[in-house]
XYZ file of C-alpha atoms in Angstrom:
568
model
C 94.888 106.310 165.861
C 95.942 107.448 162.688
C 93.496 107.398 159.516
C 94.804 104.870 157.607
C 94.895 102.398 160.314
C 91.439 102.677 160.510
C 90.938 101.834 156.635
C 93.515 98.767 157.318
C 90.742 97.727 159.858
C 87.662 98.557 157.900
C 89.001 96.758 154.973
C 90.130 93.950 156.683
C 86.746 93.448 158.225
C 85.184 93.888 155.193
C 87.345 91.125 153.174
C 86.456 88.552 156.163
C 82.265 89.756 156.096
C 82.022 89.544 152.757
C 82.848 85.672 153.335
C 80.266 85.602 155.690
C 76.725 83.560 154.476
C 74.541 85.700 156.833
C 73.108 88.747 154.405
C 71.872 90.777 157.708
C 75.640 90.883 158.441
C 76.658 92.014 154.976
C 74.030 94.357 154.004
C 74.871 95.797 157.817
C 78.670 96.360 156.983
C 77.739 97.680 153.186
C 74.877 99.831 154.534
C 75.337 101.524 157.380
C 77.279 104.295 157.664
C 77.200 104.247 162.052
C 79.789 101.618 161.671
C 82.455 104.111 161.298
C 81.344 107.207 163.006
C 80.361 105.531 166.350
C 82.636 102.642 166.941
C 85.809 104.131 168.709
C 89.340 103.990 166.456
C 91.097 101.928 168.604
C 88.060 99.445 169.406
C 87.272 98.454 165.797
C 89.451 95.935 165.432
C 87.943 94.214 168.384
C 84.172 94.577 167.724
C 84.938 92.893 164.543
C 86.313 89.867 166.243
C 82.831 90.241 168.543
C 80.938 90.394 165.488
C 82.661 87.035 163.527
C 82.405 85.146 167.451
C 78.736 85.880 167.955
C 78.323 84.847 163.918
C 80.152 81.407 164.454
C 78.290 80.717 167.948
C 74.868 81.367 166.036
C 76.278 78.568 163.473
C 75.994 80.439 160.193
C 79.861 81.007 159.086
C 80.581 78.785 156.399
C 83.957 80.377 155.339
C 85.240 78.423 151.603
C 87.125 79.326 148.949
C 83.916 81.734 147.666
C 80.707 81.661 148.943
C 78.585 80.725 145.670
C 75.908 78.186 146.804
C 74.809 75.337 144.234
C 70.833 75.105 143.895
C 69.264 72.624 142.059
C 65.489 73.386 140.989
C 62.596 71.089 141.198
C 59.845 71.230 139.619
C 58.407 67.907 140.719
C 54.792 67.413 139.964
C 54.261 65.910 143.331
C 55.088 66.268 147.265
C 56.473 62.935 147.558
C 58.431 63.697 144.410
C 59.918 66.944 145.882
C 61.331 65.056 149.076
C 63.047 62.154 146.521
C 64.761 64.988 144.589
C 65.713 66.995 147.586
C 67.748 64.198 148.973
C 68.778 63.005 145.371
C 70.042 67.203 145.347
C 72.054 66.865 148.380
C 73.239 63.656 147.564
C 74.858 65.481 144.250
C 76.717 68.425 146.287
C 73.438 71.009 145.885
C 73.731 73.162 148.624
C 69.863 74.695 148.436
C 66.986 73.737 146.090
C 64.569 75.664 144.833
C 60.770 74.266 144.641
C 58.562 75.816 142.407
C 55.185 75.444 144.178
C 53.389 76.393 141.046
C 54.540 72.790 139.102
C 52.860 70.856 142.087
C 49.667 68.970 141.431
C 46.790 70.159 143.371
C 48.668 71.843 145.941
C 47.088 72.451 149.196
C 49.695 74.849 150.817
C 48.854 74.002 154.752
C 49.098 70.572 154.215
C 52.366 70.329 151.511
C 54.363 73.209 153.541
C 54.701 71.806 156.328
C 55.405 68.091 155.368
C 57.801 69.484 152.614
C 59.896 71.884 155.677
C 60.260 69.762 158.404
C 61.516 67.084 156.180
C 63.505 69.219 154.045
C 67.103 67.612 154.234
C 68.652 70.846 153.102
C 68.329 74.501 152.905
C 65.488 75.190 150.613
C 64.059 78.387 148.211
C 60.280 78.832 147.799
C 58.970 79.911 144.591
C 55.656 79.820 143.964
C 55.461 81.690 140.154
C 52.662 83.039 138.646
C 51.808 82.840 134.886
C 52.175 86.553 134.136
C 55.775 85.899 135.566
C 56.369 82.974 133.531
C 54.857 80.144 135.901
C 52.437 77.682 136.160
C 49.977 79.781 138.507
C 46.899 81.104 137.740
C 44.470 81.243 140.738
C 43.993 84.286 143.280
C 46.642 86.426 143.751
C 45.914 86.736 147.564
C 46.029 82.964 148.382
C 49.433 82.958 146.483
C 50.984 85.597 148.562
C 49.522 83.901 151.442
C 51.128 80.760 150.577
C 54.805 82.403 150.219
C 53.870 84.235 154.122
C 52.934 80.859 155.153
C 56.632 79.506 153.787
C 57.901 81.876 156.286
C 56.099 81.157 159.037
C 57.173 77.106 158.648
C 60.759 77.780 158.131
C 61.699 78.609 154.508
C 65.273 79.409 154.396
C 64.648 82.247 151.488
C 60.874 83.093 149.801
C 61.086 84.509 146.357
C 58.797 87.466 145.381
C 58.878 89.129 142.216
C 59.541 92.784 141.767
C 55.784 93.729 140.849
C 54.490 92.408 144.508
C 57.571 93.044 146.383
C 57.820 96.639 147.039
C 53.626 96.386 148.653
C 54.451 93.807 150.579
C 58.357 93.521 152.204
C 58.659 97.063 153.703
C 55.711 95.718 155.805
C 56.952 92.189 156.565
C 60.331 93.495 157.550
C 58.748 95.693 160.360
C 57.435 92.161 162.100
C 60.270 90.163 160.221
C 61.340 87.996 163.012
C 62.202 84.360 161.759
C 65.614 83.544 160.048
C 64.124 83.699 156.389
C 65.743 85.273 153.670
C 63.747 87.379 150.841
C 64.609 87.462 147.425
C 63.038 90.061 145.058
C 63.026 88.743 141.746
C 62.722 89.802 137.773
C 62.971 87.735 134.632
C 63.722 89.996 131.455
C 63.072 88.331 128.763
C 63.420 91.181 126.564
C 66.807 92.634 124.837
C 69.606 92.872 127.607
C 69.332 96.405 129.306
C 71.871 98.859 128.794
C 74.369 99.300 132.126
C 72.827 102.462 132.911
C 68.812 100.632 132.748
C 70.126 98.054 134.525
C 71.775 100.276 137.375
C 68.074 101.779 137.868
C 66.608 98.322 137.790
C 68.677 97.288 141.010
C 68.293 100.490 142.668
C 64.499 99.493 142.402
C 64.724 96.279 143.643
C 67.360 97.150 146.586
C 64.831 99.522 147.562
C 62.226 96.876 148.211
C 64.179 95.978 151.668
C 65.212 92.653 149.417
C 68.121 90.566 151.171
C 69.184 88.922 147.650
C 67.589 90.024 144.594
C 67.724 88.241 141.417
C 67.851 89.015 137.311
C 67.177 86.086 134.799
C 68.129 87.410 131.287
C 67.775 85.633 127.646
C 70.475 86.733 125.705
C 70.911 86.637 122.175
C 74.956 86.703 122.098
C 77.366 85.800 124.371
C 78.661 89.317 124.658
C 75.547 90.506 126.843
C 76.546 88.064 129.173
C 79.584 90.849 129.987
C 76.857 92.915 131.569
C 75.657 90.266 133.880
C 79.446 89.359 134.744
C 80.026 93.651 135.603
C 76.478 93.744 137.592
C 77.912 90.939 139.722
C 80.878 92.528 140.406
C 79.688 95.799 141.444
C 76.617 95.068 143.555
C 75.884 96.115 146.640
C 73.822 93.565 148.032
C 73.970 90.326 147.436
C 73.044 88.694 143.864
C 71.472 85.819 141.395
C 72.103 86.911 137.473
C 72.641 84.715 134.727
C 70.660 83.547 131.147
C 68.911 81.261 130.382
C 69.436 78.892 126.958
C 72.556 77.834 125.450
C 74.192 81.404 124.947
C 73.867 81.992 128.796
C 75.504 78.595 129.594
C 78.734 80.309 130.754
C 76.689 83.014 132.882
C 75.847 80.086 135.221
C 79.941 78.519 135.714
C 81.820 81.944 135.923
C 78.985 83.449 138.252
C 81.318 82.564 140.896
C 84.180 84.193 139.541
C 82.235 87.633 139.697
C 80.767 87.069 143.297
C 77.493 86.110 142.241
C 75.425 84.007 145.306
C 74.471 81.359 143.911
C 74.287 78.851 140.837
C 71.434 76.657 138.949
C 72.211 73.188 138.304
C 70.062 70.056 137.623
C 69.912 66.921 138.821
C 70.638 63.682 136.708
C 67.904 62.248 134.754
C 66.266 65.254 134.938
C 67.951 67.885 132.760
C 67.084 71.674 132.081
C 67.830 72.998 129.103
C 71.053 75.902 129.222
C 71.386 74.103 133.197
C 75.157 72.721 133.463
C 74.132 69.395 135.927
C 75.195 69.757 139.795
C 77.561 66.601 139.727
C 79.654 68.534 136.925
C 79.570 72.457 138.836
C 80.631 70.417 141.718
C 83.054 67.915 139.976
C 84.163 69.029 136.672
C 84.094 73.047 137.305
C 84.328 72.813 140.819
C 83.061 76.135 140.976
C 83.556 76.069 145.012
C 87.239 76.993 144.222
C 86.430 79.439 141.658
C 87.656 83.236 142.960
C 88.308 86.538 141.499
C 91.608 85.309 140.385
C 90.612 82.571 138.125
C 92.032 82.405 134.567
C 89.474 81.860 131.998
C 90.044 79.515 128.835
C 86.865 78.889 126.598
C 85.815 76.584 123.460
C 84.657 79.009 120.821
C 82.503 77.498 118.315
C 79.254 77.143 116.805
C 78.000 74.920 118.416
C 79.221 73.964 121.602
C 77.371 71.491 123.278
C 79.448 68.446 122.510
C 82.773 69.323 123.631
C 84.328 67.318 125.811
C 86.940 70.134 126.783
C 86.037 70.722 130.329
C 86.050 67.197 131.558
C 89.703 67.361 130.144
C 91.164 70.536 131.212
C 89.663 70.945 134.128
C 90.663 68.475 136.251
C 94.255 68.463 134.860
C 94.368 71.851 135.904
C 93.521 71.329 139.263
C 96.354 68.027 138.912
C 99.023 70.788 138.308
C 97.597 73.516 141.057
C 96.970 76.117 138.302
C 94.013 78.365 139.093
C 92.324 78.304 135.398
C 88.870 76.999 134.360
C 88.112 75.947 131.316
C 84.043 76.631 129.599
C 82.168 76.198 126.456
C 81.542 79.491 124.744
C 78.704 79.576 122.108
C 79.932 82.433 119.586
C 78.012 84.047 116.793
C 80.298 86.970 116.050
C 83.969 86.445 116.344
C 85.219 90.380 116.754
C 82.055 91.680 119.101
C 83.403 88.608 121.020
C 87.025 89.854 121.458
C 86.197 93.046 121.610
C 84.261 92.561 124.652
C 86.332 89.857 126.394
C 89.688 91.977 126.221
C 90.887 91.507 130.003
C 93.685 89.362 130.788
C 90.924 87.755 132.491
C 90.115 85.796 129.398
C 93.386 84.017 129.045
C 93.244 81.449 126.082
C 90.717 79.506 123.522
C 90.670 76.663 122.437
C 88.776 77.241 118.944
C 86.349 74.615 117.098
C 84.031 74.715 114.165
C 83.474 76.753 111.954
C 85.997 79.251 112.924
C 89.190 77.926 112.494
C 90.550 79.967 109.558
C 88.142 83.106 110.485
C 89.386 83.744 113.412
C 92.982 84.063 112.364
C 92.447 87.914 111.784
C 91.793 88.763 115.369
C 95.159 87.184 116.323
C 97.779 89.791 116.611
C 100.420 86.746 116.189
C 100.347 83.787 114.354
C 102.756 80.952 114.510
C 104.385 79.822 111.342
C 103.039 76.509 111.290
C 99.343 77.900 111.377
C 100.395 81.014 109.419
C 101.356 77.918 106.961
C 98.074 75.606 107.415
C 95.771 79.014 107.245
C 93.949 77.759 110.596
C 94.222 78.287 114.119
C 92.720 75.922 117.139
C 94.596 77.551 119.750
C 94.648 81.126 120.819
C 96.899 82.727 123.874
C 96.821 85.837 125.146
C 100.338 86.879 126.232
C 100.377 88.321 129.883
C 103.347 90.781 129.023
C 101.409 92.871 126.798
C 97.655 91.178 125.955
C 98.414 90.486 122.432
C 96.502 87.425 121.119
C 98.728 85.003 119.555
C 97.273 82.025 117.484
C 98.870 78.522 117.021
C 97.439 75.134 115.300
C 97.958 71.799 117.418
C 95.669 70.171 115.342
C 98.175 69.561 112.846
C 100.719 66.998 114.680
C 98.085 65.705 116.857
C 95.802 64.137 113.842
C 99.045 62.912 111.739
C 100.885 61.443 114.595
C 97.385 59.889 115.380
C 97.091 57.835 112.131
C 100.752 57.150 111.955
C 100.629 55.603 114.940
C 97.578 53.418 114.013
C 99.514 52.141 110.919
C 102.480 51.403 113.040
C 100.853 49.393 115.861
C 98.984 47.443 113.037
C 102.319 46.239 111.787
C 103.286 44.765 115.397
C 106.470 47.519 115.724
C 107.609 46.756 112.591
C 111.215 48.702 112.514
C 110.135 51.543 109.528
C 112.272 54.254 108.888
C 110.183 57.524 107.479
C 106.521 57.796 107.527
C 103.896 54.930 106.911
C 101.902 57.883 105.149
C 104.826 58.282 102.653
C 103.613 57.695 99.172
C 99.935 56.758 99.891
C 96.859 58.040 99.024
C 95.343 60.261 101.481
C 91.296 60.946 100.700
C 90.197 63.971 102.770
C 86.547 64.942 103.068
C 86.477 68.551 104.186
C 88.304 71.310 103.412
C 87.416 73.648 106.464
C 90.245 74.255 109.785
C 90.722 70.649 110.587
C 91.183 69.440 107.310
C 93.407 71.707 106.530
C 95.472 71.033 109.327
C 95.036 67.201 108.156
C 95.650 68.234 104.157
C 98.848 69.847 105.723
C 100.323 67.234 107.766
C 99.784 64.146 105.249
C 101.561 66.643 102.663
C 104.470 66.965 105.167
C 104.646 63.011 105.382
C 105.143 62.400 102.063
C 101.037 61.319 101.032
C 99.605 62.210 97.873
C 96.446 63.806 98.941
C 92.877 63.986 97.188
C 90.435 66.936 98.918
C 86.144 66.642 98.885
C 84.860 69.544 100.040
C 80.921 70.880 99.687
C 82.294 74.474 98.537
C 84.605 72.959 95.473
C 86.830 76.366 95.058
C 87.405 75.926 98.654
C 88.560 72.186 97.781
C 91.064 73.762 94.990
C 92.317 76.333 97.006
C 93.412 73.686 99.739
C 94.881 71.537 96.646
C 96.652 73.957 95.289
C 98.671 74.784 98.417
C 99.177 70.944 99.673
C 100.047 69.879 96.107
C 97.166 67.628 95.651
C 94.286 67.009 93.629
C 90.888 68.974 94.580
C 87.332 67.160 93.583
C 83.784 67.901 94.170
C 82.249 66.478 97.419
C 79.120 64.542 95.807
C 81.561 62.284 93.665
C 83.867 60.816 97.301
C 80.633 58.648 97.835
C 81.689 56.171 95.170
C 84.991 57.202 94.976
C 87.255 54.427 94.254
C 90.463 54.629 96.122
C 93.780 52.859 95.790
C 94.085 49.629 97.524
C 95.928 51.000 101.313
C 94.580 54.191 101.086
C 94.052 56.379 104.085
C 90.631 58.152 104.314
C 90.025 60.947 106.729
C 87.031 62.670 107.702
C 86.992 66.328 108.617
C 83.863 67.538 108.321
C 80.657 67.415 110.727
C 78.872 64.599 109.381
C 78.592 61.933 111.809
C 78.649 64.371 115.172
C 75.215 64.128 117.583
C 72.901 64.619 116.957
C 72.786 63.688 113.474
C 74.806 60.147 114.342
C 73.590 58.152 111.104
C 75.345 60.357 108.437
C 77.935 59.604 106.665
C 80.476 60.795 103.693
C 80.983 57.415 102.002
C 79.405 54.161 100.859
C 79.826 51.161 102.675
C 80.926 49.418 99.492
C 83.884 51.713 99.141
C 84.949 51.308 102.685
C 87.132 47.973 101.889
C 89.582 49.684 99.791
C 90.679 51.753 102.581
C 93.441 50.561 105.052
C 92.903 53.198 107.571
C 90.068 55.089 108.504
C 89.676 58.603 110.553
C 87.193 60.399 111.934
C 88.274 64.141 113.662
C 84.442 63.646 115.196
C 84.895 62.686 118.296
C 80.809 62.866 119.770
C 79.807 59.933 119.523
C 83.592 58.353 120.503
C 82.965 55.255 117.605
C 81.080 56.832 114.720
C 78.481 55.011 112.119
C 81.693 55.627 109.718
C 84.163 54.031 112.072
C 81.924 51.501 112.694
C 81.304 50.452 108.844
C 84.785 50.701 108.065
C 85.478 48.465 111.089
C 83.245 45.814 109.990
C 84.598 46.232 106.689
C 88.208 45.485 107.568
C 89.679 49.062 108.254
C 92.426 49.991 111.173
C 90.382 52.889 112.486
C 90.754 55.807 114.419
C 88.626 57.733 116.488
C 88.847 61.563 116.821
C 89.254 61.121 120.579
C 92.881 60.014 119.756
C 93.120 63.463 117.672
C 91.118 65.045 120.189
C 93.624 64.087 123.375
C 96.515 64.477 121.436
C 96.264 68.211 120.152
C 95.179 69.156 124.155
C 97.678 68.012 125.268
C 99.725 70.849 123.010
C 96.817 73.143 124.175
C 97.324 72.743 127.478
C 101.385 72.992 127.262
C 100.249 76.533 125.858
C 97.843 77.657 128.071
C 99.690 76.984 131.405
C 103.121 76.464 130.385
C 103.476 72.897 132.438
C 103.284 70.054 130.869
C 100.008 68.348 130.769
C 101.059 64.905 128.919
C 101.065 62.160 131.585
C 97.580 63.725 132.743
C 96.007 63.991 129.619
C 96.671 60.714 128.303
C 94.993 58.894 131.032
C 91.035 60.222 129.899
């Protein structure tokens, strides 16, 4: 048989083990270099079908769209609180959970083993941590160890053991390693991210140990380190946990998939973990079971993040239209380290928040007139035909059209031909991206517009190119307005956590007929609410919000995402 049959058949059965949960099978096809020499040309193909018939009789294929496994940790303080998690964990979609012995009470390991593994409902991953690792632990190092061996002995499904202990003690177990356990060899860095080259010699070490999945926690300090953890996934040989901890490693955990990583942290509700996306939303808004190499990536950039409600909105209307995208939040501290590192087509599109809607407008190769015009981009698409970054603004339309509408329902469909913004007074606090977007679209509607903004030159800058009038920020909170005026707010104030602030007095509120508020966390704000009470048509930033996604989407995808959209 000629030689590049036999690579057809070698890569074929490697694409179909690589699917395979079993790691003895994997590191057996990635290790062993007998595979080749001694299995006869024209038998290959054959032995592999052997191999994947004995797999499925012993019950361990599980062959999805990836094979990333959800784990929700515990760190319940109490036996009886372990077993009421792990069933709350399956009952969310975890598919292991990970029980950090050292966070248990008094724990008597004879005793708390074996009630916690023969009821387990669900595969589960022994921990038991030390201090000088980061844990809880700080009795005998023997009776620790002996507590992981134990784990084994009653049916642990995988036994962590960190890298200091592991190489002593595994090449010894796996000489009279007989039960289905699984041993991880784990590190937590919480120094500066190694270099690719440090980090190449750090899994060399910790392959070495005999490890069947070895594990790296890192604590970044940007989100571009996290491109390290994404190229270590991809190129190990073995099987692998990496991601960071905190808010900047968020999006380690929800592309890990993406990258081949084995598994994924995610906590369980009413119990959160800080920098932890929850289990219900990696299994129901990411779905990061369908996540493959293929996946399209489209990320918030801003400063912060946290309150987007972006991936409960894209997500799911990707999935509506069968396009294979996901969409993450990405917490940014320096816009051109972040493009320069996430160049692949990869990293398809951005949607782009606070504070860097005008800054980022130099790392767009393109802009499009209308945000070329409004000096702000929300939108950002990289163009498969030749990777250029192009930047548009569907802010614009989707906070006008917003407010316009408002006025028009108020009037019971009134037949009005122009703009109900046309001539009024339009008082706009902020003079950042989204209020210039707003500044910009009242302007095109006819509105006489007044701009507050905390950095005044900023204010007459913005004034100067809508037309309007430009005053300091301090004097809008007795500012006297016309009777129907229109007040907008575009800056932060208002936005959780900080929920009780707002721009205005409550005694000014009256003079308003319309009040909007681009925050859209929490969905009625204190200043929606007062000018509510105070007589005011009002309108949330959700409406601005679903509005300029919906013209997000349209770019990202190139389908139409209306109908879908509008129903959140």
């Amino acid at each position: 048989m000629s030689e590049h049959i036999l690579k057809f058949w070698f890569r074929f059965a490697e694409n179909i083990i690589t699917q395979i949960t079993p790691n003895l099978i994997y590191n057996y096809i990635y290790n062993s270099t007998l595979l080749v020499n001694k299995i006869s040309f024209y038998w290959f193909p054959y032995s592999v079908v052997l191999v994947l018939i004995i797999v499925v009789q012993m019950g361990v294929v599980n062959i999805t769209k990836n094979t990333t496994m959800i784990c929700a940790p515990l760190m319940a303080q109490s036996v009886e609180q372990v077993l009421s998690n792990m069933y709350q964990a399956k009952a969310e979609g975890a598919d292991v959970v990970e029980i950090r012995l050292d966070c248990i009470n008094n724990f008597q390991p004879g005793k708390d083993l074996e009630i916690i593994l023969t009821k387990k409902p669900l595969p589960v991953l022994i921990v038991y941590r030390p201090k000088w690792a980061g844990g809880l632990y700080e009795g005998d190092e023997h009776k620790r160890l002996e507590a992981l061996h134990l784990a084994e002995d009653l049916g642990a499904d995988y036994v962590d053991f960190e890298l200091k202990v592991a190489s002593n003690i595994l090449g010894k177990q796996y000489s009279s390693h007989q039960s289905g356990t699984r041993f991880i060899v784990s590190c937590n860095l919480d120094c500066e991210t190694p270099s690719e080259e440090d980090l190449g010699y750090l899994v060399s070490r910790m392959q070495a140990t005999g490890a069947d999945i070895i594990k790296l926690v890192f604590s970044v300090n940007d989100i571009t380190e996290i491109a390290r953890i994404f190229q270590l996934l991809s190129h190990c040989q073995v099987p692998i946990i990496a991601y960071s901890v905190g808010e900047r490693g968020f999006v380690s955990q929800l592309l890990s998939p993406k990258f081949n990583g084995a598994l994924v942290y995610g906590s369980l509700k009413g119990t959160p973990v800080s920098g932890l996306p929850t289990v219900e939303s990696l299994r129901q808004t990411y779905k990061v079971g369908h996540i493959n190499a293929d996946t399209k990536v489209f990320g918030l950039i801003s400063k912060p993040v946290g309150h987007s409600k972006g991936p409960i909105l894209h997500n799911p209307t990707f999935r509506h239209v069968n396009y294979n995208g996901i969409y993450v939040p990405m917490f940014v501290d320096d816009l051109k380290k972040f493009f320069s590192t996430y160049s692949s087509p990869d990293f398809a599109g951005f949607s782009v928040g606070f504070p860097y809607k005008e800054a980022v407008m130099k790392f767009c190769d393109e802009v499009h007139p209308l945000a070329q015009a409004i000096a702000a981009v929300n939108t950002i698409i990289r163009r498969p035909s030749d990777g250029k970054l192009i930047g548009y603004n569907t802010d614009c339309e989707a906070s006008i059209t917003a407010i316009e509408d408002a006025i028009k329902g108020y009037k019971n469909g009134t037949a009005s031909f122009g703009s109900p913004l046309a001539g009024r007074m339009f008082v706009l606090a902020g003079a950042g991206g989204a209020g210039r977007a707003l500044a910009f679209g009242a302007k095109s509607r006819g509105a006489r517009v007044v701009i507050f903004d905390i950095d005044f030159e900023r204010a007459k800058s913005l004034a100067s190119d809508v037309m309007g009038a430009a005053r300091p920020f301090e004097d809008i909170l007795n500012f006297q307005p016309e009777k129907g005026a229109i007040l907008a707010n575009a800056t932060p104030l208002g936005m959780h956590p900080n929920t009780d602030r707002v721009p205005v007095s409550e005694e000014t509120l009256r003079d308003y007929q319309l009040v909007f508020d681009a925050v859209y966390t929490p969905r009625k704000t204190r200043l929606l609410k007062d000018a509510e009470a105070a007589g005011a048509i009002i309108v949330s930033g959700v409406e601005m919000f679903l509005r300029q996604a919906i013209g997000q989407f349209n770019l990202f995808t190139g389908k139409e995402g209306n109908k879908i959209i509008a129903k959140y």
